[in-house]
Structure formats: structure tokens, C-alpha cells
Amino acid sequence: MPRPIVARIHPDAVRHNLQLVRQKTPDSRVWAVVKANAYGHGIERIYPALAEADGIALLDLDEAVRVRELGWKKPVLLLEGIFTPADVAIADEYGLTVAVHCTEQLDLLCAAQVKQPIPINLKMNSGMNRLGFRPDVFRAAWERARSSASIGEITLMSHFASADDGDVDWQVDRFDAATSEIPGPRSLANSAAVLWHPRTHRNWVRPGIVLYGGSPSGLSRHVADIPLRASMSLTSQIIGTQTLSLQETVGYGRIFAANEPMRIGVVACGYADGYPRHAPTGTPIAVDGTLTRVVGRVSMDMLTVDLTPCPKAHVGSQVELWGDQVKIDDVAQASGTIGYELMCALARRVPVEVH
Ligand SMILES: *Cc1c(COP(=O)(O)O)cnc(C)c1O
């Protein structure tokens, strides 16, 4: 029998969360962001839940081709655009929309012979200082794109540095000032801006993490009043128990010591499954539906939990690492990261079921 660990993917949750995005952005078209293999869920597994989206956005050409091969006829956006002339040919063949964030990408597109003009999202660096043309050269980039025979419709795009903590106006103002004379659809909003900044919604929105039920800020309390559903759960079982006497320690490094006699359970899940090694004592976890805490250091294939709140737990008891009861954001926060990273880091060795 394989180890009892299993990840469950819930396409219905993605469908539900997408509808919620729709309600929040009734006048916008929606790019469903499925980069990083749909935030670790597997594009193919959640694909049926995306039918109502207006487009699919991702980074890898391979993933874009996979989406086309699944039968997706609506737009597909490459969020980092193309890197080589061969990429332009693939974008042309599969009818992809490409982000254009630098002069080198414009050069590549302008030099290409294409069957059909390639639609682009021309990206402005409005303050993130990662990808994009600065506001003062944006108009010139747009003029060049507009006059190129190989470039089709031009959407004006930018990305926020801190939409999750309320600070978008300075970027929106820069973007609006530099584009006031430029026609075309606009696309600004990630998940945080979808939830919290209606001013940014414009023609297209680009939600990622909310489709999977995660909090854009990394803090579960920030979405506590929004009926999102978790689209990934990770469960396993207790495979052993120990009774510690006073001052006995558990696991590597002996970082947890019992300050009274206690029972602990050993769970078949470790960092090689994608559970964060940095999860400290106190990280939430559920055993047979009862919330308890991780104790001691997470090892490669196992971790240990406090069974004090669940005295009936035994070998074979069900454990939820994250899911409906234990928020992935709470596990992430305890471990110094965000739900995004835990979803993406789900290890290949974990069996996945789709429900
Ligand atoms: C990843 C990404 C998004 C989605 O971000 P979330 O915070 O997951 O909603 C939107 N736009 C761009 C350009 C991205 O790279």
C-alpha cells in the first residue's frame, strides 16, 4: 500500500471562486491565471472549471500549448511574453496573446513574419520595477507596436507592487497619466486588486490566487468575510504514536520538549511532500477533525503532532495538513511564507485525486 498521504483538487471550488470574481468585476473580462501549472494544482485537473473565464494566462509556452490541446479556443496570454524567434512562431501557430515588456521583445515581434498579427499586452512599469516600459517611454513603445504589421490588438497592462496592503493609487495615477491619450483595453488587477480596489478593474482582470481560495495578502483573516473555497487539500494519516514523559524531546534537533507527559502522533508527511520544513511548533493541523499543533521539527517524510486535544487518535487517524479546516495561509504564515508557495511546492511524489 502506498503511504496514506494524498492531495485533493476540487475543480468545483475553482468554479465557485471564479464566479465570485465575476460578481466583483461585472464589467471586466477575466484572465484566469494558471501559471506554475495552475499554482501546483495541475492545469488539466482544473481546466473544466475555467470554462466561464474569458482567457487563460500563464508563463510557459509548453503550458500554453497544453491549454490549446485541451481545446481552449478563447485567448491565452503569455504573461512574460516571448524570448526567441522560435517562440514567436509558436505564438503565431497557436494564436497566443503575448505580454511585451521590453524593447528586445518588440524587436523580436517586429522582425517576425506571422500568419496573423499577434495580439499583445504592452506592459508598463508603473512602479513595481520588475518588468515593463517606464511611463516616459511607454507612448513611444506603443507607437512602434501600433505600426508593426506583425502586432495585432494592443492592450495596455501594468502590475501592482502592493495591492494587498491597500497601496495602488500611486501606480494607477502614473498609469492613467501616461496612457490618457492612448486608446485600447486596459488590464491592471491581480487578485488583491480584484477584491479590494474596484478602481483598478478596467477591461480585463488577472486573478490567480483567489481562484484557488488563497488570500492575496497571505493572511487568512483578510479573506475571512469572503466566501472563497479552498481548491487544494493535503491529508494523511497518523502512522505511529508515542507517549513522552516530562522533558523528553521529539525528533531531530530535540527542539520540542514535553513540559508534562503527553501523547504525540507521527504523520506521514514531510518536507519531501512539500510541507514546509520551517513550520514551527504550534503550526495548526487537524487530527480526526480536531485542531491541534505540530510539535518538533518537520523531517523529510514525517512530522509530529500534539495529541492532547484528541486523546482517541490512533494509528490510521485522518490528518488534514491544509484544506477546508486548516487554512493553507495559516500554515504558510506560521512558516514564514504564503499560501502561493505551498500550493506550488506540492511534491510530485504526492498522489493527487480530483474531486
Ligand atoms: C501571477 C500574476 C497575476 C496573478 O497574481 P495573484 O496575486 O495570484 O492574483 C496577475 N498578473 C501577473 C502579471 C502575474 O504575474
Short mmCIF file of N, CA and C and ligand atoms in Angstrom, two decimals, residues 31 33 35 39 57 59 77 79-80 99 123 130-131 157-160 187-194 205-212 215-216 340, ligand 1:
data_model
loop_
_atom_site.label_atom_id
_atom_site.label_comp_id
_atom_site.label_asym_id
_atom_site.label_seq_id
_atom_site.Cartn_x
_atom_site.Cartn_y
_atom_site.Cartn_z
N TRP A 31 -9.06 37.09 -17.08
CA TRP A 31 -7.99 36.12 -17.37
C TRP A 31 -7.88 35.22 -16.14
N VAL A 33 -5.59 33.09 -14.15
CA VAL A 33 -4.13 32.90 -14.13
C VAL A 33 -3.82 31.48 -13.65
N LYS A 35 -0.57 30.06 -14.16
CA LYS A 35 0.88 29.83 -14.27
C LYS A 35 1.33 28.81 -13.22
N TYR A 39 -0.85 26.98 -10.18
CA TYR A 39 -0.46 27.12 -8.78
C TYR A 39 -0.35 25.75 -8.12
N ALA A 57 -4.27 32.82 -18.59
CA ALA A 57 -2.97 33.48 -18.57
C ALA A 57 -1.96 32.59 -17.85
N LEU A 59 2.71 31.40 -18.07
CA LEU A 59 4.04 31.85 -18.50
C LEU A 59 4.70 30.94 -19.51
N LEU A 77 -2.85 34.08 -22.74
CA LEU A 77 -1.87 35.16 -22.57
C LEU A 77 -0.59 34.63 -21.95
N LEU A 79 2.29 35.69 -19.88
CA LEU A 79 2.48 36.86 -19.01
C LEU A 79 3.90 37.43 -19.06
N GLU A 80 4.88 36.64 -19.47
CA GLU A 80 6.23 37.19 -19.63
C GLU A 80 6.61 37.33 -21.11
N ALA A 99 2.56 39.17 -23.66
CA ALA A 99 2.99 40.40 -23.00
C ALA A 99 4.25 40.89 -23.70
N LYS A 123 3.25 46.20 -21.63
CA LYS A 123 3.34 46.32 -20.16
C LYS A 123 4.10 47.55 -19.73
N ARG A 130 9.90 45.71 -11.97
CA ARG A 130 10.30 44.38 -12.38
C ARG A 130 10.24 44.42 -13.90
N LEU A 131 9.12 44.07 -14.51
CA LEU A 131 9.04 44.13 -15.97
C LEU A 131 8.24 45.34 -16.44
N MET A 157 -1.19 47.25 -20.15
CA MET A 157 -1.15 46.41 -18.95
C MET A 157 -0.15 46.96 -17.94
N SER A 158 -0.46 46.76 -16.67
CA SER A 158 0.55 47.02 -15.63
C SER A 158 0.27 46.08 -14.45
N HIS A 159 1.16 46.08 -13.48
CA HIS A 159 1.06 45.12 -12.37
C HIS A 159 1.38 45.86 -11.07
N PHE A 160 0.68 45.48 -9.98
CA PHE A 160 0.82 46.21 -8.71
C PHE A 160 1.84 45.59 -7.77
N SER A 187 -5.58 46.48 -18.57
CA SER A 187 -5.54 45.33 -17.67
C SER A 187 -4.56 45.61 -16.54
N LEU A 188 -5.10 45.73 -15.32
CA LEU A 188 -4.24 46.08 -14.18
C LEU A 188 -4.34 45.09 -13.01
N ALA A 189 -5.54 44.57 -12.74
CA ALA A 189 -5.82 43.99 -11.43
C ALA A 189 -5.42 42.52 -11.26
N ASN A 190 -4.60 42.24 -10.25
CA ASN A 190 -4.38 40.88 -9.77
C ASN A 190 -5.46 40.55 -8.74
N SER A 191 -5.33 39.43 -8.03
CA SER A 191 -6.38 39.04 -7.07
C SER A 191 -6.65 40.11 -6.03
N ALA A 192 -5.59 40.65 -5.45
CA ALA A 192 -5.77 41.64 -4.38
C ALA A 192 -6.56 42.84 -4.90
N ALA A 193 -6.24 43.28 -6.10
CA ALA A 193 -6.94 44.44 -6.66
C ALA A 193 -8.37 44.08 -7.04
N VAL A 194 -8.60 42.84 -7.47
CA VAL A 194 -9.97 42.38 -7.74
C VAL A 194 -10.81 42.50 -6.47
N VAL A 205 -9.31 41.72 -15.88
CA VAL A 205 -8.66 41.48 -14.59
C VAL A 205 -7.87 40.17 -14.68
N ARG A 206 -6.90 40.00 -13.78
CA ARG A 206 -5.99 38.84 -13.86
C ARG A 206 -5.87 38.13 -12.51
N PRO A 207 -6.96 37.54 -12.02
CA PRO A 207 -6.88 36.87 -10.73
C PRO A 207 -6.15 35.53 -10.82
N GLY A 208 -5.31 35.28 -9.82
CA GLY A 208 -4.65 33.98 -9.69
C GLY A 208 -5.08 33.35 -8.38
N ILE A 209 -4.44 33.74 -7.30
CA ILE A 209 -4.58 33.04 -6.01
C ILE A 209 -6.03 32.91 -5.53
N VAL A 210 -6.87 33.92 -5.81
CA VAL A 210 -8.26 33.80 -5.30
C VAL A 210 -9.00 32.65 -5.97
N LEU A 211 -8.61 32.30 -7.19
CA LEU A 211 -9.28 31.18 -7.85
C LEU A 211 -9.06 29.89 -7.07
N TYR A 212 -7.95 29.85 -6.32
CA TYR A 212 -7.60 28.65 -5.57
C TYR A 212 -7.99 28.78 -4.09
N SER A 215 -5.46 33.58 0.19
CA SER A 215 -5.52 35.01 0.46
C SER A 215 -4.40 35.74 -0.28
N PRO A 216 -4.73 36.80 -1.04
CA PRO A 216 -3.68 37.54 -1.75
C PRO A 216 -2.65 38.17 -0.82
N TYR A 340 0.57 30.73 -1.64
CA TYR A 340 1.01 30.55 -3.02
C TYR A 340 2.17 29.55 -3.08
C1 LIG B 1 0.83 35.97 -11.16
C2 LIG B 1 0.28 37.17 -11.82
C3 LIG B 1 -1.04 37.57 -11.59
C4 LIG B 1 -1.93 36.88 -10.58
O1 LIG B 1 -1.49 37.22 -9.28
P1 LIG B 1 -2.35 36.78 -7.99
O2 LIG B 1 -1.75 37.55 -6.88
O3 LIG B 1 -2.15 35.31 -7.84
O4 LIG B 1 -3.76 37.13 -8.30
C5 LIG B 1 -1.52 38.65 -12.29
N1 LIG B 1 -0.74 39.32 -13.18
C6 LIG B 1 0.54 38.97 -13.41
C7 LIG B 1 1.34 39.74 -14.39
C8 LIG B 1 1.09 37.89 -12.75
O5 LIG B 1 2.36 37.54 -12.99
#
